[in-house]
Amino acid sequence: MQTYEIHCGDRVVTQVQSHTPRYAITDYLRSLGCTDDEIEAIGSDAVAWRGAVYTARAVGEPASAESE
């Protein structure tokens, strides 16, 4: 298991433990009441829900150039 920070834009919203970044985000959004059909996959570590983009970054992993 890996610990991931879940980001909404530039803001860290939580940290969760999961096997993959996508599962980390999906589990977090489900805890907010989101259903699977509301989640739009953007990449292996990003999804969109209600216009907001959520990304997962492994704790201790450097920020990518795209997020700066």
N, CA, C, O and CB atoms as a CASP TS submission, in Angstrom:
PFRMAT TS
TARGET T0000
AUTHOR 0000-0000-0000
METHOD Language model
MODEL 1
PARENT N/A
ATOM      1  N   MET     1       0.843  -1.181   0.000  1.00  0.00           N
ATOM      2  CA  MET     1       0.000   0.000   0.000  1.00  0.00           C
ATOM      3  C   MET     1       0.888   1.245   0.000  1.00  0.00           C
ATOM      4  O   MET     1       1.981   1.259   0.566  1.00  0.00           O
ATOM      5  CB  MET     1      -0.959  -0.002   1.223  1.00  0.00           C
ATOM      6  N   GLN     2       0.388   2.264  -0.642  1.00  0.00           N
ATOM      7  CA  GLN     2       1.083   3.550  -0.758  1.00  0.00           C
ATOM      8  C   GLN     2       0.167   4.642  -0.217  1.00  0.00           C
ATOM      9  O   GLN     2      -1.054   4.538  -0.331  1.00  0.00           O
ATOM     10  CB  GLN     2       1.493   3.848  -2.246  1.00  0.00           C
ATOM     11  N   THR     3       0.735   5.669   0.362  1.00  0.00           N
ATOM     12  CA  THR     3      -0.039   6.818   0.809  1.00  0.00           C
ATOM     13  C   THR     3      -0.032   7.857  -0.299  1.00  0.00           C
ATOM     14  O   THR     3       1.019   8.200  -0.840  1.00  0.00           O
ATOM     15  CB  THR     3       0.530   7.407   2.136  1.00  0.00           C
ATOM     16  N   TYR     4      -1.226   8.357  -0.631  1.00  0.00           N
ATOM     17  CA  TYR     4      -1.391   9.357  -1.683  1.00  0.00           C
ATOM     18  C   TYR     4      -2.033  10.610  -1.118  1.00  0.00           C
ATOM     19  O   TYR     4      -2.926  10.539  -0.274  1.00  0.00           O
ATOM     20  CB  TYR     4      -2.235   8.800  -2.841  1.00  0.00           C
ATOM     21  N   GLU     5      -1.568  11.765  -1.594  1.00  0.00           N
ATOM     22  CA  GLU     5      -2.254  13.026  -1.345  1.00  0.00           C
ATOM     23  C   GLU     5      -3.255  13.212  -2.464  1.00  0.00           C
ATOM     24  O   GLU     5      -2.917  13.049  -3.636  1.00  0.00           O
ATOM     25  CB  GLU     5      -1.254  14.234  -1.259  1.00  0.00           C
ATOM     26  N   ILE     6      -4.483  13.552  -2.114  1.00  0.00           N
ATOM     27  CA  ILE     6      -5.504  13.845  -3.106  1.00  0.00           C
ATOM     28  C   ILE     6      -5.574  15.362  -3.245  1.00  0.00           C
ATOM     29  O   ILE     6      -5.773  16.076  -2.263  1.00  0.00           O
ATOM     30  CB  ILE     6      -6.900  13.233  -2.705  1.00  0.00           C
ATOM     31  N   HIS     7      -5.409  15.841  -4.465  1.00  0.00           N
ATOM     32  CA  HIS     7      -5.411  17.271  -4.754  1.00  0.00           C
ATOM     33  C   HIS     7      -6.656  17.638  -5.561  1.00  0.00           C
ATOM     34  O   HIS     7      -7.080  16.889  -6.441  1.00  0.00           O
ATOM     35  CB  HIS     7      -4.127  17.675  -5.520  1.00  0.00           C
ATOM     36  N   CYS     8      -7.225  18.777  -5.257  1.00  0.00           N
ATOM     37  CA  CYS     8      -8.268  19.385  -6.076  1.00  0.00           C
ATOM     38  C   CYS     8      -7.687  20.721  -6.501  1.00  0.00           C
ATOM     39  O   CYS     8      -7.638  21.668  -5.716  1.00  0.00           O
ATOM     40  CB  CYS     8      -9.662  19.543  -5.294  1.00  0.00           C
ATOM     41  N   GLY     9      -7.248  20.790  -7.744  1.00  0.00           N
ATOM     42  CA  GLY     9      -6.500  21.960  -8.189  1.00  0.00           C
ATOM     43  C   GLY     9      -5.170  21.983  -7.465  1.00  0.00           C
ATOM     44  O   GLY     9      -4.444  20.989  -7.467  1.00  0.00           O
ATOM     45  N   ASP    10      -4.842  23.107  -6.844  1.00  0.00           N
ATOM     46  CA  ASP    10      -3.589  23.251  -6.092  1.00  0.00           C
ATOM     47  C   ASP    10      -3.724  22.857  -4.626  1.00  0.00           C
ATOM     48  O   ASP    10      -2.733  22.826  -3.897  1.00  0.00           O
ATOM     49  CB  ASP    10      -3.100  24.676  -6.181  1.00  0.00           C
ATOM     50  N   ARG    11      -4.934  22.559  -4.196  1.00  0.00           N
ATOM     51  CA  ARG    11      -5.214  22.324  -2.775  1.00  0.00           C
ATOM     52  C   ARG    11      -5.169  20.838  -2.451  1.00  0.00           C
ATOM     53  O   ARG    11      -5.763  20.027  -3.161  1.00  0.00           O
ATOM     54  CB  ARG    11      -6.583  22.904  -2.393  1.00  0.00           C
ATOM     55  N   VAL    12      -4.469  20.478  -1.381  1.00  0.00           N
ATOM     56  CA  VAL    12      -4.488  19.099  -0.880  1.00  0.00           C
ATOM     57  C   VAL    12      -5.750  18.941  -0.041  1.00  0.00           C
ATOM     58  O   VAL    12      -5.957  19.683   0.919  1.00  0.00           O
ATOM     59  CB  VAL    12      -3.188  18.762  -0.036  1.00  0.00           C
ATOM     60  N   VAL    13      -6.600  17.969  -0.403  1.00  0.00           N
ATOM     61  CA  VAL    13      -7.852  17.794   0.330  1.00  0.00           C
ATOM     62  C   VAL    13      -7.785  16.669   1.360  1.00  0.00           C
ATOM     63  O   VAL    13      -8.507  16.696   2.357  1.00  0.00           O
ATOM     64  CB  VAL    13      -8.975  17.523  -0.638  1.00  0.00           C
ATOM     65  N   THR    14      -6.917  15.676   1.122  1.00  0.00           N
ATOM     66  CA  THR    14      -6.787  14.582   2.080  1.00  0.00           C
ATOM     67  C   THR    14      -5.596  13.711   1.715  1.00  0.00           C
ATOM     68  O   THR    14      -4.978  13.889   0.665  1.00  0.00           O
ATOM     69  CB  THR    14      -8.076  13.738   2.127  1.00  0.00           C
ATOM     70  N   GLN    15      -5.285  12.776   2.587  1.00  0.00           N
ATOM     71  CA  GLN    15      -4.324  11.722   2.300  1.00  0.00           C
ATOM     72  C   GLN    15      -5.034  10.395   2.512  1.00  0.00           C
ATOM     73  O   GLN    15      -5.771  10.222   3.483  1.00  0.00           O
ATOM     74  CB  GLN    15      -3.042  11.841   3.203  1.00  0.00           C
ATOM     75  N   VAL    16      -4.811   9.465   1.605  1.00  0.00           N
ATOM     76  CA  VAL    16      -5.415   8.135   1.720  1.00  0.00           C
ATOM     77  C   VAL    16      -4.381   7.076   1.372  1.00  0.00           C
ATOM     78  O   VAL    16      -3.405   7.347   0.673  1.00  0.00           O
ATOM     79  CB  VAL    16      -6.659   8.005   0.799  1.00  0.00           C
ATOM     80  N   GLN    17      -4.608   5.875   1.863  1.00  0.00           N
ATOM     81  CA  GLN    17      -3.762   4.741   1.504  1.00  0.00           C
ATOM     82  C   GLN    17      -4.508   3.894   0.490  1.00  0.00           C
ATOM     83  O   GLN    17      -5.690   3.596   0.658  1.00  0.00           O
ATOM     84  CB  GLN    17      -3.371   3.897   2.759  1.00  0.00           C
ATOM     85  N   SER    18      -3.802   3.512  -0.564  1.00  0.00           N
ATOM     86  CA  SER    18      -4.422   2.714  -1.612  1.00  0.00           C
ATOM     87  C   SER    18      -3.334   2.017  -2.415  1.00  0.00           C
ATOM     88  O   SER    18      -2.144   2.276  -2.241  1.00  0.00           O
ATOM     89  CB  SER    18      -5.309   3.593  -2.531  1.00  0.00           C
ATOM     90  N   HIS    19      -3.774   1.123  -3.302  1.00  0.00           N
ATOM     91  CA  HIS    19      -2.830   0.393  -4.148  1.00  0.00           C
ATOM     92  C   HIS    19      -2.433   1.190  -5.379  1.00  0.00           C
ATOM     93  O   HIS    19      -1.312   1.048  -5.866  1.00  0.00           O
ATOM     94  CB  HIS    19      -3.425  -0.936  -4.570  1.00  0.00           C
ATOM     95  N   THR    20      -3.334   2.031  -5.897  1.00  0.00           N
ATOM     96  CA  THR    20      -3.040   2.824  -7.089  1.00  0.00           C
ATOM     97  C   THR    20      -3.589   4.238  -6.911  1.00  0.00           C
ATOM     98  O   THR    20      -4.485   4.460  -6.097  1.00  0.00           O
ATOM     99  CB  THR    20      -3.640   2.158  -8.357  1.00  0.00           C
ATOM    100  N   PRO    21      -3.055   5.191  -7.670  1.00  0.00           N
ATOM    101  CA  PRO    21      -3.579   6.555  -7.573  1.00  0.00           C
ATOM    102  C   PRO    21      -5.067   6.647  -7.919  1.00  0.00           C
ATOM    103  O   PRO    21      -5.819   7.356  -7.252  1.00  0.00           O
ATOM    104  CB  PRO    21      -2.792   7.470  -8.486  1.00  0.00           C
ATOM    105  N   ARG    22      -5.488   5.928  -8.962  1.00  0.00           N
ATOM    106  CA  ARG    22      -6.898   5.983  -9.369  1.00  0.00           C
ATOM    107  C   ARG    22      -7.809   5.460  -8.269  1.00  0.00           C
ATOM    108  O   ARG    22      -8.847   6.063  -7.992  1.00  0.00           O
ATOM    109  CB  ARG    22      -7.118   5.177 -10.655  1.00  0.00           C
ATOM    110  N   TYR    23      -7.443   4.355  -7.639  1.00  0.00           N
ATOM    111  CA  TYR    23      -8.254   3.834  -6.538  1.00  0.00           C
ATOM    112  C   TYR    23      -8.306   4.823  -5.382  1.00  0.00           C
ATOM    113  O   TYR    23      -9.344   4.964  -4.734  1.00  0.00           O
ATOM    114  CB  TYR    23      -7.701   2.491  -6.056  1.00  0.00           C
ATOM    115  N   ALA    24      -7.196   5.509  -5.116  1.00  0.00           N
ATOM    116  CA  ALA    24      -7.161   6.483  -4.028  1.00  0.00           C
ATOM    117  C   ALA    24      -8.178   7.592  -4.273  1.00  0.00           C
ATOM    118  O   ALA    24      -8.938   7.953  -3.375  1.00  0.00           O
ATOM    119  CB  ALA    24      -5.749   7.076  -3.877  1.00  0.00           C
ATOM    120  N   ILE    25      -8.189   8.130  -5.492  1.00  0.00           N
ATOM    121  CA  ILE    25      -9.126   9.209  -5.817  1.00  0.00           C
ATOM    122  C   ILE    25     -10.560   8.705  -5.785  1.00  0.00           C
ATOM    123  O   ILE    25     -11.440   9.351  -5.216  1.00  0.00           O
ATOM    124  CB  ILE    25      -8.807   9.805  -7.196  1.00  0.00           C
ATOM    125  N   THR    26     -10.792   7.547  -6.400  1.00  0.00           N
ATOM    126  CA  THR    26     -12.144   6.986  -6.468  1.00  0.00           C
ATOM    127  C   THR    26     -12.701   6.725  -5.068  1.00  0.00           C
ATOM    128  O   THR    26     -13.857   7.044  -4.789  1.00  0.00           O
ATOM    129  CB  THR    26     -12.142   5.684  -7.286  1.00  0.00           C
ATOM    130  N   ASP    27     -11.890   6.151  -4.197  1.00  0.00           N
ATOM    131  CA  ASP    27     -12.349   5.893  -2.825  1.00  0.00           C
ATOM    132  C   ASP    27     -12.688   7.187  -2.105  1.00  0.00           C
ATOM    133  O   ASP    27     -13.680   7.254  -1.380  1.00  0.00           O
ATOM    134  CB  ASP    27     -11.285   5.125  -2.038  1.00  0.00           C
ATOM    135  N   TYR    28     -11.866   8.218  -2.301  1.00  0.00           N
ATOM    136  CA  TYR    28     -12.142   9.511  -1.670  1.00  0.00           C
ATOM    137  C   TYR    28     -13.459  10.096  -2.180  1.00  0.00           C
ATOM    138  O   TYR    28     -14.294  10.533  -1.388  1.00  0.00           O
ATOM    139  CB  TYR    28     -10.986  10.496  -1.933  1.00  0.00           C
ATOM    140  N   LEU    29     -13.644  10.105  -3.492  1.00  0.00           N
ATOM    141  CA  LEU    29     -14.869  10.682  -4.048  1.00  0.00           C
ATOM    142  C   LEU    29     -16.105   9.888  -3.637  1.00  0.00           C
ATOM    143  O   LEU    29     -17.160  10.476  -3.401  1.00  0.00           O
ATOM    144  CB  LEU    29     -14.777  10.745  -5.569  1.00  0.00           C
ATOM    145  N   ARG    30     -15.996   8.578  -3.549  1.00  0.00           N
ATOM    146  CA  ARG    30     -17.123   7.772  -3.072  1.00  0.00           C
ATOM    147  C   ARG    30     -17.491   8.146  -1.640  1.00  0.00           C
ATOM    148  O   ARG    30     -18.666   8.138  -1.273  1.00  0.00           O
ATOM    149  CB  ARG    30     -16.787   6.275  -3.157  1.00  0.00           C
ATOM    150  N   SER    31     -16.472   8.477  -0.825  1.00  0.00           N
ATOM    151  CA  SER    31     -16.754   8.860   0.560  1.00  0.00           C
ATOM    152  C   SER    31     -17.528  10.174   0.627  1.00  0.00           C
ATOM    153  O   SER    31     -18.170  10.464   1.636  1.00  0.00           O
ATOM    154  CB  SER    31     -15.451   8.982   1.354  1.00  0.00           C
ATOM    155  N   LEU    32     -17.471  10.978  -0.453  1.00  0.00           N
ATOM    156  CA  LEU    32     -18.230  12.226  -0.534  1.00  0.00           C
ATOM    157  C   LEU    32     -19.623  12.029  -1.123  1.00  0.00           C
ATOM    158  O   LEU    32     -20.401  12.978  -1.209  1.00  0.00           O
ATOM    159  CB  LEU    32     -17.471  13.236  -1.363  1.00  0.00           C
ATOM    160  N   GLY    33     -19.940  10.797  -1.529  1.00  0.00           N
ATOM    161  CA  GLY    33     -21.253  10.511  -2.085  1.00  0.00           C
ATOM    162  C   GLY    33     -21.275  10.429  -3.600  1.00  0.00           C
ATOM    163  O   GLY    33     -22.349  10.316  -4.192  1.00  0.00           O
ATOM    164  N   CYS    34     -20.140  10.482  -4.228  1.00  0.00           N
ATOM    165  CA  CYS    34     -20.049  10.394  -5.689  1.00  0.00           C
ATOM    166  C   CYS    34     -20.309   8.956  -6.135  1.00  0.00           C
ATOM    167  O   CYS    34     -19.863   8.004  -5.494  1.00  0.00           O
ATOM    168  CB  CYS    34     -18.655  10.878  -6.187  1.00  0.00           C
ATOM    169  N   THR    35     -21.031   8.815  -7.233  1.00  0.00           N
ATOM    170  CA  THR    35     -21.244   7.480  -7.799  1.00  0.00           C
ATOM    171  C   THR    35     -20.286   7.270  -8.971  1.00  0.00           C
ATOM    172  O   THR    35     -19.785   8.230  -9.557  1.00  0.00           O
ATOM    173  CB  THR    35     -22.724   7.297  -8.258  1.00  0.00           C
ATOM    174  N   ASP    36     -20.041   6.006  -9.304  1.00  0.00           N
ATOM    175  CA  ASP    36     -19.078   5.678 -10.348  1.00  0.00           C
ATOM    176  C   ASP    36     -19.413   6.322 -11.690  1.00  0.00           C
ATOM    177  O   ASP    36     -18.508   6.699 -12.435  1.00  0.00           O
ATOM    178  CB  ASP    36     -18.998   4.186 -10.512  1.00  0.00           C
ATOM    179  N   ASP    37     -20.690   6.452 -12.005  1.00  0.00           N
ATOM    180  CA  ASP    37     -21.054   7.021 -13.307  1.00  0.00           C
ATOM    181  C   ASP    37     -20.844   8.535 -13.370  1.00  0.00           C
ATOM    182  O   ASP    37     -20.933   9.120 -14.449  1.00  0.00           O
ATOM    183  CB  ASP    37     -22.503   6.699 -13.622  1.00  0.00           C
ATOM    184  N   GLU    38     -20.567   9.179 -12.233  1.00  0.00           N
ATOM    185  CA  GLU    38     -20.272  10.613 -12.216  1.00  0.00           C
ATOM    186  C   GLU    38     -18.782  10.906 -12.412  1.00  0.00           C
ATOM    187  O   GLU    38     -18.406  12.051 -12.661  1.00  0.00           O
ATOM    188  CB  GLU    38     -20.743  11.223 -10.907  1.00  0.00           C
ATOM    189  N   ILE    39     -17.946   9.895 -12.303  1.00  0.00           N
ATOM    190  CA  ILE    39     -16.494  10.072 -12.388  1.00  0.00           C
ATOM    191  C   ILE    39     -16.044   9.949 -13.839  1.00  0.00           C
ATOM    192  O   ILE    39     -16.358   8.969 -14.515  1.00  0.00           O
ATOM    193  CB  ILE    39     -15.756   9.034 -11.501  1.00  0.00           C
ATOM    194  N   GLU    40     -15.307  10.946 -14.308  1.00  0.00           N
ATOM    195  CA  GLU    40     -14.757  10.918 -15.663  1.00  0.00           C
ATOM    196  C   GLU    40     -13.246  10.754 -15.562  1.00  0.00           C
ATOM    197  O   GLU    40     -12.557  11.620 -15.023  1.00  0.00           O
ATOM    198  CB  GLU    40     -15.131  12.217 -16.460  1.00  0.00           C
ATOM    199  N   ALA    41     -12.735   9.643 -16.080  1.00  0.00           N
ATOM    200  CA  ALA    41     -11.297   9.386 -16.036  1.00  0.00           C
ATOM    201  C   ALA    41     -10.563  10.342 -16.961  1.00  0.00           C
ATOM    202  O   ALA    41     -10.977  10.556 -18.100  1.00  0.00           O
ATOM    203  CB  ALA    41     -10.991   7.929 -16.422  1.00  0.00           C
ATOM    204  N   ILE    42      -9.480  10.912 -16.470  1.00  0.00           N
ATOM    205  CA  ILE    42      -8.641  11.800 -17.271  1.00  0.00           C
ATOM    206  C   ILE    42      -7.292  11.148 -17.527  1.00  0.00           C
ATOM    207  O   ILE    42      -6.703  11.333 -18.592  1.00  0.00           O
ATOM    208  CB  ILE    42      -8.458  13.160 -16.571  1.00  0.00           C
ATOM    209  N   GLY    43      -6.806  10.395 -16.568  1.00  0.00           N
ATOM    210  CA  GLY    43      -5.521   9.716 -16.690  1.00  0.00           C
ATOM    211  C   GLY    43      -5.407   8.680 -15.594  1.00  0.00           C
ATOM    212  O   GLY    43      -6.374   8.411 -14.882  1.00  0.00           O
ATOM    213  N   SER    44      -4.226   8.097 -15.456  1.00  0.00           N
ATOM    214  CA  SER    44      -4.048   7.060 -14.443  1.00  0.00           C
ATOM    215  C   SER    44      -4.049   7.631 -13.025  1.00  0.00           C
ATOM    216  O   SER    44      -4.241   6.903 -12.052  1.00  0.00           O
ATOM    217  CB  SER    44      -2.753   6.309 -14.693  1.00  0.00           C
ATOM    218  N   ASP    45      -3.830   8.948 -12.923  1.00  0.00           N
ATOM    219  CA  ASP    45      -3.802   9.562 -11.595  1.00  0.00           C
ATOM    220  C   ASP    45      -4.693  10.799 -11.502  1.00  0.00           C
ATOM    221  O   ASP    45      -4.481  11.651 -10.638  1.00  0.00           O
ATOM    222  CB  ASP    45      -2.381   9.933 -11.230  1.00  0.00           C
ATOM    223  N   ALA    46      -5.695  10.904 -12.392  1.00  0.00           N
ATOM    224  CA  ALA    46      -6.569  12.078 -12.378  1.00  0.00           C
ATOM    225  C   ALA    46      -7.974  11.723 -12.860  1.00  0.00           C
ATOM    226  O   ALA    46      -8.151  10.917 -13.774  1.00  0.00           O
ATOM    227  CB  ALA    46      -5.979  13.194 -13.250  1.00  0.00           C
ATOM    228  N   VAL    47      -8.968  12.347 -12.223  1.00  0.00           N
ATOM    229  CA  VAL    47     -10.365  12.199 -12.639  1.00  0.00           C
ATOM    230  C   VAL    47     -11.056  13.545 -12.505  1.00  0.00           C
ATOM    231  O   VAL    47     -10.563  14.443 -11.822  1.00  0.00           O
ATOM    232  CB  VAL    47     -11.099  11.110 -11.793  1.00  0.00           C
ATOM    233  N   ALA    48     -12.193  13.677 -13.158  1.00  0.00           N
ATOM    234  CA  ALA    48     -13.021  14.871 -13.018  1.00  0.00           C
ATOM    235  C   ALA    48     -14.346  14.463 -12.394  1.00  0.00           C
ATOM    236  O   ALA    48     -14.890  13.399 -12.685  1.00  0.00           O
ATOM    237  CB  ALA    48     -13.242  15.578 -14.394  1.00  0.00           C
ATOM    238  N   TRP    49     -14.850  15.334 -11.531  1.00  0.00           N
ATOM    239  CA  TRP    49     -16.164  15.133 -10.920  1.00  0.00           C
ATOM    240  C   TRP    49     -16.799  16.505 -10.741  1.00  0.00           C
ATOM    241  O   TRP    49     -16.254  17.373 -10.058  1.00  0.00           O
ATOM    242  CB  TRP    49     -16.058  14.366  -9.544  1.00  0.00           C
ATOM    243  N   ARG    50     -17.959  16.689 -11.364  1.00  0.00           N
ATOM    244  CA  ARG    50     -18.714  17.935 -11.278  1.00  0.00           C
ATOM    245  C   ARG    50     -17.860  19.163 -11.616  1.00  0.00           C
ATOM    246  O   ARG    50     -17.962  20.207 -10.971  1.00  0.00           O
ATOM    247  CB  ARG    50     -19.299  18.085  -9.887  1.00  0.00           C
ATOM    248  N   GLY    51     -17.020  19.009 -12.639  1.00  0.00           N
ATOM    249  CA  GLY    51     -16.209  20.124 -13.116  1.00  0.00           C
ATOM    250  C   GLY    51     -14.888  20.311 -12.400  1.00  0.00           C
ATOM    251  O   GLY    51     -14.059  21.100 -12.853  1.00  0.00           O
ATOM    252  N   ALA    52     -14.665  19.621 -11.310  1.00  0.00           N
ATOM    253  CA  ALA    52     -13.406  19.730 -10.574  1.00  0.00           C
ATOM    254  C   ALA    52     -12.487  18.576 -10.964  1.00  0.00           C
ATOM    255  O   ALA    52     -12.941  17.452 -11.173  1.00  0.00           O
ATOM    256  CB  ALA    52     -13.657  19.736  -9.041  1.00  0.00           C
ATOM    257  N   VAL    53     -11.205  18.863 -11.057  1.00  0.00           N
ATOM    258  CA  VAL    53     -10.220  17.836 -11.391  1.00  0.00           C
ATOM    259  C   VAL    53      -9.488  17.436 -10.109  1.00  0.00           C
ATOM    260  O   VAL    53      -8.945  18.276  -9.392  1.00  0.00           O
ATOM    261  CB  VAL    53      -9.212  18.347 -12.481  1.00  0.00           C
ATOM    262  N   TYR    54      -9.490  16.137  -9.845  1.00  0.00           N
ATOM    263  CA  TYR    54      -8.815  15.575  -8.684  1.00  0.00           C
ATOM    264  C   TYR    54      -7.629  14.749  -9.163  1.00  0.00           C
ATOM    265  O   TYR    54      -7.749  13.962 -10.101  1.00  0.00           O
ATOM    266  CB  TYR    54      -9.789  14.712  -7.830  1.00  0.00           C
ATOM    267  N   THR    55      -6.483  14.934  -8.512  1.00  0.00           N
ATOM    268  CA  THR    55      -5.292  14.162  -8.845  1.00  0.00           C
ATOM    269  C   THR    55      -4.751  13.517  -7.579  1.00  0.00           C
ATOM    270  O   THR    55      -5.010  13.975  -6.467  1.00  0.00           O
ATOM    271  CB  THR    55      -4.213  15.057  -9.513  1.00  0.00           C
ATOM    272  N   ALA    56      -3.993  12.444  -7.772  1.00  0.00           N
ATOM    273  CA  ALA    56      -3.359  11.755  -6.648  1.00  0.00           C
ATOM    274  C   ALA    56      -1.853  11.765  -6.869  1.00  0.00           C
ATOM    275  O   ALA    56      -1.369  11.504  -7.971  1.00  0.00           O
ATOM    276  CB  ALA    56      -3.896  10.290  -6.498  1.00  0.00           C
ATOM    277  N   ARG    57      -1.128  12.069  -5.810  1.00  0.00           N
ATOM    278  CA  ARG    57       0.327  12.084  -5.867  1.00  0.00           C
ATOM    279  C   ARG    57       0.848  11.284  -4.679  1.00  0.00           C
ATOM    280  O   ARG    57       0.440  11.514  -3.541  1.00  0.00           O
ATOM    281  CB  ARG    57       0.888  13.549  -5.858  1.00  0.00           C
ATOM    282  N   ALA    58       1.742  10.352  -4.945  1.00  0.00           N
ATOM    283  CA  ALA    58       2.318   9.572  -3.859  1.00  0.00           C
ATOM    284  C   ALA    58       3.054  10.503  -2.911  1.00  0.00           C
ATOM    285  O   ALA    58       3.767  11.406  -3.350  1.00  0.00           O
ATOM    286  CB  ALA    58       3.268   8.479  -4.401  1.00  0.00           C
ATOM    287  N   VAL    59       2.886  10.288  -1.622  1.00  0.00           N
ATOM    288  CA  VAL    59       3.563  11.115  -0.629  1.00  0.00           C
ATOM    289  C   VAL    59       5.063  10.881  -0.779  1.00  0.00           C
ATOM    290  O   VAL    59       5.531   9.744  -0.836  1.00  0.00           O
ATOM    291  CB  VAL    59       3.073  10.784   0.831  1.00  0.00           C
ATOM    292  N   GLY    60       5.799  11.984  -0.840  1.00  0.00           N
ATOM    293  CA  GLY    60       7.243  11.899  -1.030  1.00  0.00           C
ATOM    294  C   GLY    60       7.668  11.978  -2.471  1.00  0.00           C
ATOM    295  O   GLY    60       8.862  12.046  -2.760  1.00  0.00           O
ATOM    296  N   GLU    61       6.696  11.971  -3.404  1.00  0.00           N
ATOM    297  CA  GLU    61       6.979  12.073  -4.836  1.00  0.00           C
ATOM    298  C   GLU    61       7.063  13.549  -5.207  1.00  0.00           C
ATOM    299  O   GLU    61       6.212  14.334  -4.787  1.00  0.00           O
ATOM    300  CB  GLU    61       5.884  11.343  -5.687  1.00  0.00           C
ATOM    301  N   PRO    62       8.077  13.946  -5.988  1.00  0.00           N
ATOM    302  CA  PRO    62       8.187  15.370  -6.343  1.00  0.00           C
ATOM    303  C   PRO    62       7.034  15.812  -7.232  1.00  0.00           C
ATOM    304  O   PRO    62       6.463  15.002  -7.962  1.00  0.00           O
ATOM    305  CB  PRO    62       9.519  15.644  -7.049  1.00  0.00           C
ATOM    306  N   ALA    63       6.689  17.101  -7.171  1.00  0.00           N
ATOM    307  CA  ALA    63       5.620  17.655  -7.999  1.00  0.00           C
ATOM    308  C   ALA    63       6.044  17.621  -9.453  1.00  0.00           C
ATOM    309  O   ALA    63       7.210  17.851  -9.774  1.00  0.00           O
ATOM    310  CB  ALA    63       5.269  19.098  -7.568  1.00  0.00           C
ATOM    311  N   SER    64       5.092  17.333 -10.335  1.00  0.00           N
ATOM    312  CA  SER    64       5.400  17.314 -11.766  1.00  0.00           C
ATOM    313  C   SER    64       5.432  18.734 -12.297  1.00  0.00           C
ATOM    314  O   SER    64       4.899  19.650 -11.671  1.00  0.00           O
ATOM    315  CB  SER    64       4.369  16.468 -12.547  1.00  0.00           C
ATOM    316  N   ALA    65       6.055  18.915 -13.448  1.00  0.00           N
ATOM    317  CA  ALA    65       6.146  20.242 -14.065  1.00  0.00           C
ATOM    318  C   ALA    65       4.766  20.752 -14.471  1.00  0.00           C
ATOM    319  O   ALA    65       4.546  21.963 -14.498  1.00  0.00           O
ATOM    320  CB  ALA    65       7.075  20.203 -15.291  1.00  0.00           C
ATOM    321  N   GLU    66       3.824  19.848 -14.790  1.00  0.00           N
ATOM    322  CA  GLU    66       2.484  20.238 -15.201  1.00  0.00           C
ATOM    323  C   GLU    66       1.710  20.902 -14.085  1.00  0.00           C
ATOM    324  O   GLU    66       0.873  21.764 -14.351  1.00  0.00           O
ATOM    325  CB  GLU    66       1.728  19.045 -15.694  1.00  0.00           C
ATOM    326  N   SER    67       1.968  20.522 -12.831  1.00  0.00           N
ATOM    327  CA  SER    67       1.184  21.047 -11.719  1.00  0.00           C
ATOM    328  C   SER    67       1.711  22.369 -11.200  1.00  0.00           C
ATOM    329  O   SER    67       1.100  22.970 -10.317  1.00  0.00           O
ATOM    330  CB  SER    67       1.152  20.050 -10.601  1.00  0.00           C
ATOM    331  N   GLU    68       2.831  22.835 -11.727  1.00  0.00           N
ATOM    332  CA  GLU    68       3.408  24.095 -11.264  1.00  0.00           C
ATOM    333  C   GLU    68       2.849  25.265 -12.014  1.00  0.00           C
ATOM    334  O   GLU    68       3.227  26.407 -11.750  1.00  0.00           O
ATOM    335  CB  GLU    68       4.906  24.077 -11.399  1.00  0.00           C
TER
END
